[in-house]
Coordinates of C-alpha atoms and ligand atoms in Angstrom, one line a residue:
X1 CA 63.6 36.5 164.2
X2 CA 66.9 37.3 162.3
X3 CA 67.6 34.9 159.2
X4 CA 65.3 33.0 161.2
X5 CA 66.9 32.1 164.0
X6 CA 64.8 33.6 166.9
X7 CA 66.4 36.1 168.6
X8 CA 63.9 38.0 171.4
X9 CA 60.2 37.5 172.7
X10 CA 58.3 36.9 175.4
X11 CA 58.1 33.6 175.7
X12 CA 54.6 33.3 175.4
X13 CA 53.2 32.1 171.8
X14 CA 50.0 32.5 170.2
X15 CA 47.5 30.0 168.4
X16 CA 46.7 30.5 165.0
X17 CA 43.6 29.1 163.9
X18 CA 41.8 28.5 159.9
X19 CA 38.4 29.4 159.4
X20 CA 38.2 26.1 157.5
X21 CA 36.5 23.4 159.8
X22 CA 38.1 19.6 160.2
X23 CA 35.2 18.3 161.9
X24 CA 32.0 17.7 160.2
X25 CA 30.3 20.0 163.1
X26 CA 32.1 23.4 162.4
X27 CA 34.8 24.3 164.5
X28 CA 37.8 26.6 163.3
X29 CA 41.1 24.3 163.2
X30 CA 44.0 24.9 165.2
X31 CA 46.8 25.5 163.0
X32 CA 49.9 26.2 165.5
X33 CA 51.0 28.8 166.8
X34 CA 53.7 31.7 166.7
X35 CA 56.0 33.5 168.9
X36 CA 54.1 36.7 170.4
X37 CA 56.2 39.3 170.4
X38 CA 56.1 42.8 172.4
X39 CA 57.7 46.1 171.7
X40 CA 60.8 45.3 173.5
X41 CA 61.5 42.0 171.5
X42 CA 60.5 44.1 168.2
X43 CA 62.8 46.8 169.4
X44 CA 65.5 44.3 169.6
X45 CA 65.1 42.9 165.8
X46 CA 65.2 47.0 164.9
X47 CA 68.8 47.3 166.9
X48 CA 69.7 43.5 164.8
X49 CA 68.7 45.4 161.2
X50 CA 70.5 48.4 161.8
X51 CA 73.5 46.8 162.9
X52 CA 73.4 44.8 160.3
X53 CA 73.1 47.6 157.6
X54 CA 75.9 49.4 159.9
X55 CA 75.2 52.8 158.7
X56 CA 75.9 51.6 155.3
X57 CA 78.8 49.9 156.1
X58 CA 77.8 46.7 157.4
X59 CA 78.7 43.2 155.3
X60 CA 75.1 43.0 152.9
X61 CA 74.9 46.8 151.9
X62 CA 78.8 46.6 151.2
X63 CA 78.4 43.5 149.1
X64 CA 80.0 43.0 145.8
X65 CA 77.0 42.5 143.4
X66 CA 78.2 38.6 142.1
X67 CA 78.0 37.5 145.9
X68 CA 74.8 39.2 146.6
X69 CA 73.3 37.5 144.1
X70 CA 74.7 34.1 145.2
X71 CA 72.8 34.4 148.0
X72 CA 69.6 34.8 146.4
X73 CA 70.4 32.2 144.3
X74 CA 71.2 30.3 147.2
X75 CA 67.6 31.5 148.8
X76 CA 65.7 30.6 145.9
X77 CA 67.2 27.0 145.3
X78 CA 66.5 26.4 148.8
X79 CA 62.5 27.9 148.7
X80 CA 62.1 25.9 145.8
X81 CA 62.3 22.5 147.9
X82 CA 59.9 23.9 150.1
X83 CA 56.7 24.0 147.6
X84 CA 54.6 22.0 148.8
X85 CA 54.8 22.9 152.6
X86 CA 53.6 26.5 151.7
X87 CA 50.7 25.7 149.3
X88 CA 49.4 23.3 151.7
X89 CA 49.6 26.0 154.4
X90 CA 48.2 28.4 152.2
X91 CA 44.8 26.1 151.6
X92 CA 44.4 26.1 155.2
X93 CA 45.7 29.9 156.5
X94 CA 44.0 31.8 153.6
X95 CA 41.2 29.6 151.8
X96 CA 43.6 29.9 148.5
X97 CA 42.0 27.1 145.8
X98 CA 44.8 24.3 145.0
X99 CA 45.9 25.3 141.8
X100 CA 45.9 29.5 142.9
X101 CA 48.1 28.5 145.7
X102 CA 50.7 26.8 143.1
X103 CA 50.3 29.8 141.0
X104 CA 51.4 31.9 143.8
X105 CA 53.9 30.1 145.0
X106 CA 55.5 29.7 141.2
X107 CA 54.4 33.2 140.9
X108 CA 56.7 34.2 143.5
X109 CA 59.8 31.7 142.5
X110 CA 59.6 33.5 139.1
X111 CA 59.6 36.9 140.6
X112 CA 62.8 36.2 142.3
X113 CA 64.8 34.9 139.4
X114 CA 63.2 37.8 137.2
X115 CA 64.9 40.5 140.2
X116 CA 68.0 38.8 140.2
X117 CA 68.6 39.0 136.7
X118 CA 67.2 42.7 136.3
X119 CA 69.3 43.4 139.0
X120 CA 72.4 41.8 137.3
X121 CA 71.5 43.9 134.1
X122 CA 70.9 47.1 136.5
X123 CA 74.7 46.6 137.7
X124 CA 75.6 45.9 133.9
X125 CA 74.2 49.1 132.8
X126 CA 76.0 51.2 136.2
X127 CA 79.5 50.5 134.6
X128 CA 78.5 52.7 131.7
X129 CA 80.0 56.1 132.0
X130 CA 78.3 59.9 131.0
X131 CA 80.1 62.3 130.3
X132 CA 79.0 66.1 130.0
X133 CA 81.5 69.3 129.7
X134 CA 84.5 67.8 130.8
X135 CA 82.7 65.8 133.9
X136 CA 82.8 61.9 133.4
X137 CA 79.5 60.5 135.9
X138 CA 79.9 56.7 137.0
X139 CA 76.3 56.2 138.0
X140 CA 74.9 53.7 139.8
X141 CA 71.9 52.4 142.9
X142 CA 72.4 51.9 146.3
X143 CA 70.6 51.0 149.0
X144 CA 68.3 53.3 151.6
X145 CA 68.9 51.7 154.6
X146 CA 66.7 49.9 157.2
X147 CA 62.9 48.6 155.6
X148 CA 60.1 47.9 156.9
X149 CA 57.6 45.4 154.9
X150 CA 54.2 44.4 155.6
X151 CA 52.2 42.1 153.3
X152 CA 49.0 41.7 152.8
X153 CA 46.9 38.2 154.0
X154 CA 45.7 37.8 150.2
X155 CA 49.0 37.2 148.7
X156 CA 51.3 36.5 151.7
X157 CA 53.9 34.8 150.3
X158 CA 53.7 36.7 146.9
X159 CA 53.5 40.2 147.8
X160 CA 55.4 40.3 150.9
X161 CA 58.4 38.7 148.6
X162 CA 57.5 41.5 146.0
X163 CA 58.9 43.8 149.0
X164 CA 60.9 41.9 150.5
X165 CA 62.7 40.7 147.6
X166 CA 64.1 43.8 145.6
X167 CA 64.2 45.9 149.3
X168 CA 66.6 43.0 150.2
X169 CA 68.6 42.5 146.9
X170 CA 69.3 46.6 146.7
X171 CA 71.7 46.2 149.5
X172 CA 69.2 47.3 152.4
X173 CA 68.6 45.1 155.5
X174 CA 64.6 44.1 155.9
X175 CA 62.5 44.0 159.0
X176 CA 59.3 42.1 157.4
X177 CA 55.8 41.7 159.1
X178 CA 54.0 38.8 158.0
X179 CA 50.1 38.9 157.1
X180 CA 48.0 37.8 160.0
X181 CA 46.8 35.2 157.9
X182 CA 49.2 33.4 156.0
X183 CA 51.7 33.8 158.8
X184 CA 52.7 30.1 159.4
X185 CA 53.4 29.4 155.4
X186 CA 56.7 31.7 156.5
X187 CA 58.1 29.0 158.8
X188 CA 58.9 26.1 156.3
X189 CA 61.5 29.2 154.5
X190 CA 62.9 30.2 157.8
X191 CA 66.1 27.7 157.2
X192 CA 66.4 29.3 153.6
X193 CA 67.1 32.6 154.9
X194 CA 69.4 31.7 157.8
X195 CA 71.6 29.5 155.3
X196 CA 71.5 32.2 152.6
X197 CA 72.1 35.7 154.1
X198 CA 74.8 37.5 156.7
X199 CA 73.0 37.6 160.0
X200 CA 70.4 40.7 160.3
X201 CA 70.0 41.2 156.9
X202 CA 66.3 39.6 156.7
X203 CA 64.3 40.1 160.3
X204 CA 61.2 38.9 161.0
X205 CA 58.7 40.6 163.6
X206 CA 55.4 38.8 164.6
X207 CA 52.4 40.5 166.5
X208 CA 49.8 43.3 166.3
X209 CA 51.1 46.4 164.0
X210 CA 49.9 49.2 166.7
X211 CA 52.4 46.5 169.6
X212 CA 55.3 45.7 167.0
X213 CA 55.8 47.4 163.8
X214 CA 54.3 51.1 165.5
X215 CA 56.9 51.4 167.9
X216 CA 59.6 50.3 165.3
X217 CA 58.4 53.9 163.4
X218 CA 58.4 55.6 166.2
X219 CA 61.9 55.3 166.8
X220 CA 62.9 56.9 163.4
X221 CA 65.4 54.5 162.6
X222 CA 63.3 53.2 159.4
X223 CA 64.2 54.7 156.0
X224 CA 61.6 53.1 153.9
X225 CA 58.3 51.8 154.6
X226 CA 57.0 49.4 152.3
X227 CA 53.3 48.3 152.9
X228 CA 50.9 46.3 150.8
X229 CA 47.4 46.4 152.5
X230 CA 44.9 49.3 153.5
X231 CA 45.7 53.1 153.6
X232 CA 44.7 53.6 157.7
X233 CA 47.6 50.7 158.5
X234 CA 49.8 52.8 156.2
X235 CA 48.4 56.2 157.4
X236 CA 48.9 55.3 161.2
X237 CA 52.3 53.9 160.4
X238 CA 53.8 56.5 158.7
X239 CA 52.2 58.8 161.3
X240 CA 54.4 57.0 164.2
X241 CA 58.0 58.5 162.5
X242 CA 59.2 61.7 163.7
X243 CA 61.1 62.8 160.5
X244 CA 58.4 62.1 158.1
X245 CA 60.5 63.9 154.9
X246 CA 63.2 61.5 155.5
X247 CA 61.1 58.3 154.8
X248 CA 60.3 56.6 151.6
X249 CA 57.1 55.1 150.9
X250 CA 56.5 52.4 148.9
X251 CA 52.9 51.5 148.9
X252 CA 50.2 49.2 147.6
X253 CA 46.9 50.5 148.6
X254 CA 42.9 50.1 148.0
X255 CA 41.3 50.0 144.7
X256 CA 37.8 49.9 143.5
X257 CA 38.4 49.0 140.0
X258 CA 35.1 49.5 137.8
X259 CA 33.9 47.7 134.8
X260 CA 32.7 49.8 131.8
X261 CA 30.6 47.5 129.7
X262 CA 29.4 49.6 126.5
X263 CA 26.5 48.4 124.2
X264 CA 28.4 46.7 121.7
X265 CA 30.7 44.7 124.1
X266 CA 30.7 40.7 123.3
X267 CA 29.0 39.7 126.1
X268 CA 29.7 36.4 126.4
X269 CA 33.1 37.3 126.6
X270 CA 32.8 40.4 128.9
X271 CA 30.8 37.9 131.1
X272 CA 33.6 35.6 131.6
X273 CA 35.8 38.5 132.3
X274 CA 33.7 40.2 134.7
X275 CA 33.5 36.7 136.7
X276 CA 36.7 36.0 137.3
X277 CA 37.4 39.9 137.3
X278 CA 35.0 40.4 140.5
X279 CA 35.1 36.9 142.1
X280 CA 38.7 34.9 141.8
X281 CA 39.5 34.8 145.5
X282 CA 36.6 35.7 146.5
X283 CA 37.1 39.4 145.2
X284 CA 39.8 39.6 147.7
X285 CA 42.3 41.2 145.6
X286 CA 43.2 44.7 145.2
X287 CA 42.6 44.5 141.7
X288 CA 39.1 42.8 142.1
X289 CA 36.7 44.6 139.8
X290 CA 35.0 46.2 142.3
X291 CA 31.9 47.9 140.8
X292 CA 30.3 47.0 137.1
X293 CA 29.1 50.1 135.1
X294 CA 26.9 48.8 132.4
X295 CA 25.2 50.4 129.8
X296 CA 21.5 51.2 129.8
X297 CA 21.0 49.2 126.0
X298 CA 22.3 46.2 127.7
X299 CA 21.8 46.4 131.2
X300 CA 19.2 43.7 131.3
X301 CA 20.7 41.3 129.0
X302 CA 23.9 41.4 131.2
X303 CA 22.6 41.8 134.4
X304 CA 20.5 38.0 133.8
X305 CA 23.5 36.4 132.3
X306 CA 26.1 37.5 134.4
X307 CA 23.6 36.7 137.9
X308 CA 22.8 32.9 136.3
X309 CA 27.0 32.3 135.8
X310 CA 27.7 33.7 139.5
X311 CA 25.1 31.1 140.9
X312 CA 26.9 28.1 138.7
X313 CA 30.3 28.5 140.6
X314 CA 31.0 26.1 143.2
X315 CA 31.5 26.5 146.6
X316 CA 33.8 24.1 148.7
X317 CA 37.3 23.3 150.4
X318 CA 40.6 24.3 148.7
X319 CA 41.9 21.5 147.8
X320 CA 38.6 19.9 146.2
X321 CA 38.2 19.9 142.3
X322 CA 36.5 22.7 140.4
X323 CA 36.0 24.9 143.0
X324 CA 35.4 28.6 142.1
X325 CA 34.5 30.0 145.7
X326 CA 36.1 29.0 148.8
X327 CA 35.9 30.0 152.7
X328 CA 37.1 33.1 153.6
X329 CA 40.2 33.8 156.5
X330 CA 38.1 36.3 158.2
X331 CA 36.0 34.9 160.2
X332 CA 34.0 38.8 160.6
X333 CA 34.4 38.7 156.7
X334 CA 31.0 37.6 156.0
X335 CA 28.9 39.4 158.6
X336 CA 31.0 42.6 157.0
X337 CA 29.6 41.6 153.1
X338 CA 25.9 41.8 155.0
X339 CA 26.0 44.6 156.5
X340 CA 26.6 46.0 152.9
X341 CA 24.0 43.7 151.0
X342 CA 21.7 45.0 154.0
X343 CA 22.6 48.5 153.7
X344 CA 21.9 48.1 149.7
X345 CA 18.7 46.3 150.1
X346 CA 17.1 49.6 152.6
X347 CA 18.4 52.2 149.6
X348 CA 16.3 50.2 147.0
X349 CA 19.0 47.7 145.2
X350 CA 17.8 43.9 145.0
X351 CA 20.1 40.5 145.0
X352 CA 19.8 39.6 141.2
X353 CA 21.1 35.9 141.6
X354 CA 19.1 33.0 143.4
X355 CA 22.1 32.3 145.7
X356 CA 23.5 35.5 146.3
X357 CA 23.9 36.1 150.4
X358 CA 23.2 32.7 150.8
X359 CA 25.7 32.1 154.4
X360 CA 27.4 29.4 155.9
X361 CA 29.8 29.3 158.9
X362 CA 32.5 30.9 156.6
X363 CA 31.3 32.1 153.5
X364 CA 28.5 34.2 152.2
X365 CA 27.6 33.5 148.6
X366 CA 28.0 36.8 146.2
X367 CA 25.4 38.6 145.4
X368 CA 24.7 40.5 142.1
X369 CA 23.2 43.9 144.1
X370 CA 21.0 46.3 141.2
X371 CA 20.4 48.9 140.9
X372 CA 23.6 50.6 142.7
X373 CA 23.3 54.3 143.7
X374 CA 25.9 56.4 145.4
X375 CA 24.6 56.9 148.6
X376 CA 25.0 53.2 149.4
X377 CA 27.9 52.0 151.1
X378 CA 28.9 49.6 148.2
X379 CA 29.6 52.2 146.3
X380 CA 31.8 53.8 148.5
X381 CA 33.9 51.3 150.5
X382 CA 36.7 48.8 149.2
X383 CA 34.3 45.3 149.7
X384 CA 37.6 43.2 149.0
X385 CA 35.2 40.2 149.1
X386 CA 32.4 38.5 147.6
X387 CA 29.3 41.0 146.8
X388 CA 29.2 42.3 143.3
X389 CA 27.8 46.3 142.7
X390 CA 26.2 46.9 139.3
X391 CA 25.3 50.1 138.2
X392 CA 23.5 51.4 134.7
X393 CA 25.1 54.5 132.9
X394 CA 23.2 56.1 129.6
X395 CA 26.2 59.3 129.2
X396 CA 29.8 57.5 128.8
X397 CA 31.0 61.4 129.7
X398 CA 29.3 61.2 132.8
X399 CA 30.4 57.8 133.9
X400 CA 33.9 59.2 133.1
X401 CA 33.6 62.2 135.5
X402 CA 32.0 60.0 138.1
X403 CA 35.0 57.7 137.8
X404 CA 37.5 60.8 137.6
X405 CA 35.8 61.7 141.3
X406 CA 36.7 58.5 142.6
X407 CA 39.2 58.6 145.8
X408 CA 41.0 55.2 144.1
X409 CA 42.9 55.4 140.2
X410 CA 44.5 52.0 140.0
X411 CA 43.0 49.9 137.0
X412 CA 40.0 49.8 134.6
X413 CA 38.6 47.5 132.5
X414 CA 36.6 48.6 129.3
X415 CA 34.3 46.3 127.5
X416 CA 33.5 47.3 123.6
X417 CA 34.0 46.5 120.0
X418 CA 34.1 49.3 118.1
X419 CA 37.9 50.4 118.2
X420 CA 36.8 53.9 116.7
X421 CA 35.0 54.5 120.2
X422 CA 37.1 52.9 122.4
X423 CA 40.4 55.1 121.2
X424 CA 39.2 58.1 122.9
X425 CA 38.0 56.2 125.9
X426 CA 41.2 54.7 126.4
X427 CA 43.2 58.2 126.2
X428 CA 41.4 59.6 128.4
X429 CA 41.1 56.5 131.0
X430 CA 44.8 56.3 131.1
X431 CA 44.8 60.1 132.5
X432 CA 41.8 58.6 135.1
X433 CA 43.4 55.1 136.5
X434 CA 47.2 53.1 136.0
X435 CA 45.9 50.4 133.3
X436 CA 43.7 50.4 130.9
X437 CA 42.3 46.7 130.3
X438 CA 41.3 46.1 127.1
X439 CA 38.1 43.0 127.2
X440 CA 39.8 42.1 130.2
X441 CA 39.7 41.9 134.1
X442 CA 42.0 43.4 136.1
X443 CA 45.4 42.0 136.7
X444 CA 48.3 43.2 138.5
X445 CA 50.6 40.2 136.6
X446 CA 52.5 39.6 134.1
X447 CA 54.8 41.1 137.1
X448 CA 57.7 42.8 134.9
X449 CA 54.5 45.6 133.8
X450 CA 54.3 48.3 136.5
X451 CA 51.8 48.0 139.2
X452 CA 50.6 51.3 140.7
X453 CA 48.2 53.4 141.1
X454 CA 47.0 56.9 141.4
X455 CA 45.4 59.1 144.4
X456 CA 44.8 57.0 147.4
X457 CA 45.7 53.3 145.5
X458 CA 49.3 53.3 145.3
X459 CA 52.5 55.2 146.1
X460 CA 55.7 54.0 144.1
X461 CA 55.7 51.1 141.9
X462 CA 56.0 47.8 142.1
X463 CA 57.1 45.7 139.1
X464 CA 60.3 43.5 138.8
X465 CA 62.3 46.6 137.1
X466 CA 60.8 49.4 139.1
X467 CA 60.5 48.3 142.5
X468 CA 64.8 47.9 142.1
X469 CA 64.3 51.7 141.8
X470 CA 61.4 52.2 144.9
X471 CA 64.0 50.4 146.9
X472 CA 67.2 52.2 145.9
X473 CA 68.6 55.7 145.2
X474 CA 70.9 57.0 142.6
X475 CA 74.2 57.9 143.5
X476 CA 77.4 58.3 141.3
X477 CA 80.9 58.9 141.2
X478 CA 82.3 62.3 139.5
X479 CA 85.8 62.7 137.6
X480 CA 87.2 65.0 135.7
X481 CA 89.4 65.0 132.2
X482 CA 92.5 66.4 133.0
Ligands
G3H1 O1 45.5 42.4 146.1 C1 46.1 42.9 145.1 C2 47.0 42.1 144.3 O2 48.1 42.8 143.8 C3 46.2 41.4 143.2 O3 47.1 40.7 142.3 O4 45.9 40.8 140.2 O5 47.7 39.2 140.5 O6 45.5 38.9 141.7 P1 46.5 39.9 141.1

C-alpha cells in the first residue's frame, strides 16, 4: 500500500486468525484477512518510496518544516478518532488486557505530539549559526533516504509508530512491515495516512519477511533499516543488502534483563516490582525481567512470597476485569515455555508455585523455576513469555561478572536499601547494561529517556529526541566573512 491506498498484489488475501476462542469449545477466531503480497508487488511499493523520496528531491524530503508538521498534525488528529477500533483489535490480535491496550494506544498519540514538537525545537535550534576562524556553519538534519521499518507483535501500534514516526517526520519516505500479529489494528489508520501525506511517503508491505521485506534489501535501494524484534530477523535482513557500509541500522533487539535482589531489599516492595517486572504481558516485552538473582540470606523468604503472588493473578479474556494474565498470540508460544520448564525440571530446578505450567488451549500459567543453573536453557534464551528463572547468588562481585558475560546489556533492576552499597553497584552496572532501575522493574517509558542497549540488545537509540537523530544526518551550510 502507499498512504494506504493499495497499489500492487496478488490478488489473493490471507486469513488472519486470534488465538482467543468465540465459541465455548475452543476454536481460534477468524479475524479477516489481508492482502498477500509477493516479491513483485513489494518490489513495486520499493520503486513507489524511492520515487517518492526522488533522490532527495521529491515533495516530503523537500518539505518546508511548518507544512511537514501540518501533516502530522493532520495524521494525528485523524488517529485520534480512530481509538477505539485499534484497542479493540488489539484485545483480539495480540491478547493486550483492556486498559494496556488504551495505554498503548495513548502511549503512541503522546509519542507523536512529543516528535513533532522536538522536531519543531530541533528546526528552532538549526537556525543558530557557529562560527570558528572566520567560517560561519548553518547546521542542520536531513533525511537518509528510503526506510525500512518492522515492528514487533508486542507493541504493534506503539513501536512500529516509534519508527515509523521520527523516520517519517525527518523528511525520509517509509516502507513499514506490520507485526504478524497486530496487523489488522493498521487498517482502521489507513485513511489517516492517505489524507495526510504526499503519495509514497508512508508504504505499507504485508507478507513473510524472507517473500517481502528480504528482497526489498537485496536490491540495495534501502538506506536505513529500522527493526524492533529479534537479532536473526535483523541479522538475515541486513545480510540481504549488497553495500552493507552504506546502511544505517537502527535497532531494538533481545534482552534478558535480570533482577538483583540484595539482603536488605524491602521485600514486599521488590515483590510487587518483580511481578509486574517479569509478568505484565505475559513477560512479552523486551524489557521483561527476564531472570531474578536473589541473594542467598533471603532466597527462601522471597522465593515463597513471590511464587504465592504469581499464583493470585488472574487468568482470562482481555477485556474482562482484573485480569493480570491473558492468552498469548502464538499459538506454538506455550508448547515453546514447556519445552523450557521441561528442560529445567531434567537439570534439577522445580516449579515453586502450585499453578505454574498449568496449560490451557492458549496459555500456560508461569512458573517460578528454582534453582536456575547455567546449563539450562532458561538461562540462556530470551523466554519473552510467561516462565520466571530464579537464581541464588552469595558474591555480589561474582553475580556482576556473570552479568558482565551476558550476550544482552539493555536494563537492570537492583533491589536494596542501603544507598552506601548500592552507589558502587550502580556505577559499575551502568558500565554493564543501559538503565539502571532503582527498586524498580524494567521500563522502556517515560519515552523522551533513551531506550537502548548494549552488545546484542540494541543498536541506535530510540527515544522522542534521539530517534530524530537515528533517523537523520547532519549536514550544514558553510560561509565565509569577507
Ligand atoms: O518489547 C520491548 C518494549 O520496548 C517494552 O516496552 O517497557 O514500555 O513495556 P515497555
Amino acid at each position: 500500500l502507499a498512504n494506504g491506498e493499495l497499489i500492487a498484489w496478488t490478488g489473493k488475501t490471507d486469513n488472519v486468525y486470534s488465538t482467543i476462542s468465540s465459541t465455548p469449545e475452543y476454536k481460534p477466531t477468524l479475524l479477516g484477512s489481508i492482502p498477500h503480497m509477493d516479491e513483485a508487488a513489494a518490489m513495486n511499493v520499493l520503486d513507489v518510496a524511492c520515487k517518492a523520496y526522488g533522490k532527495g528531491q521529491g515533495s516530503w524530503p523537500t518539505m518546508k518544516v511548518s507544512d511537514r508538521v501540518a501533516c502530522m498534525d493532520k495524521f494525528v488528529a485523524k488517529m485520534s478518532t480512530k481509538r477505539e477500533e485499534v484497542v479493540e483489535l488489539l484485545m483480539w490480535e495480540i491478547g493486550k488486557s483492556l486498559g494496556d491496550s488504551q495505554k498503548e494506544f495513548d502511549r503512541t498519540v503522546e509519542y507523536i505530539n512529543d516528535t513533532i514538537e522536538d522536531y519543531k525545537q530541533l528546526d528552532r535550534n538549526s537556525a543558530k549559526f557557529s562560527k570558528r576562524d572566520g567560517v560561519n556553519a548553518h547546521i542542520r538534519r536531513g533525511p537518509l533516504g528510503v526506510v525500512l521499518c518492522l515492528g514487533p507483535y508486542n507493541y504493534p501500534l506503539n513501536e512500529t509508530f516509534a519508527l515509523l514516526i521520527p523516520a517519517l517526520i525527518m523528511g525520509n519516505t517509509v516502507i513499514f512491515k506490520p507485526a504478524k500479529h497486530g496487523v489488522l489494528l493498521i487498517s482502521p489508520l489507513l485513511e489517516a495516512f492517505r489524507d495526510s501525506f504526499p503519495k509514497g511517503a508512508v508504504n505499507i508491505i504485508y507478507g513473510r519477511g524472507r517473500e517481502v521485506a528480504a528482497p526489498i534489501m537485496a536490491s540495495g535501494r534501502i538506506d536505513v533499516l529500522a527493526l524492533i524484534g529479534n537479532s536473526k530477523s535483523a541479522i538475515a535482513l541486513q545480510d540481504q543488502h549488497p553495500h552493507k557500509n552504506r546502511l544505517r541500522l537502527v535497532l531494538g533487539l533481545e534482552a534478558k534483563n535480570p533482577a538483583i535482589i540484595l539482603p536488605d531489599a524491602d521485600l514486599d516492595l521488590t515483590i510487587e516490582e518483580c511481578l509486574s517486572g517479569t509478568l505484565s504481558f505475559n513477560g512479552q516485552r523486551c524489557t521483561a525481567l527476564k531472570i531474578v538473582y536473589v541473594h542467598e540470606a533471603v532466597r527462601e523468604e522471597f522465593s515463597k512470597r513471590f511464587a504465592k503472588r504469581v499464583d493470585e493473578l488472574k487468568f482470562g479474556n482481555p477485556w474482562e476485569t482484573g485480569v493480570k494474565l491473558t492468552p498469548l498470540p502464538e499459538a506454538d508460544k506455550p508448547q515453546y515455555i514447556q519445552e523450557l520448564i521441561d528442560d529445567a525440571q531434567e537439570k534439577g530446578a522445580k516449579i515453586l508455585n502450585e499453578k505454574g505450567g498449568n496449560t490451557t488451549d492458549n496459555f500456560i500459567f508461569p512458573a517460578v523455576m528454582f534453582p536456575v543453573t547455567q546449563e539450562m536453557r532458561i538461562y540462556k534464551e530470551e523466554q519473552f513469555g510467561p516462565v520466571i528463572p530464579v537464581k541464588e547468588f552469595t558474591d555480589i562481585q561474582e553475580l556482576l561478572n556473570e552479568i558482565a558475560d551476558s550476550n544482552y546489556g539493555q536494563q537492570v533492576s537492583l533491589f536494596g536499601s542501603d544507598i552506601k552499597e548500592l552507589a558502587p553497584l550502580i556505577d559499575t552496572l551502568v558500565n554493564l547494561v543501559c538503565r539502571v532501575n532503582l527498586n524498580s522493574a524494567c521500563q522502556r517509558g517515560p519515552d523522551v529517556f533513551p531506550f537502548t542497549g548494549r552488545k546484542d540488545s540494541a543498536v541506535g537509540t530510540l527515544s522522542v529526541h534521539d530517534a530524530l537523530r537515528s533517523f537523520s544526518i547532519r549536514t550544514f551550510v558553510a560561509s565565509k566573512d569577507n
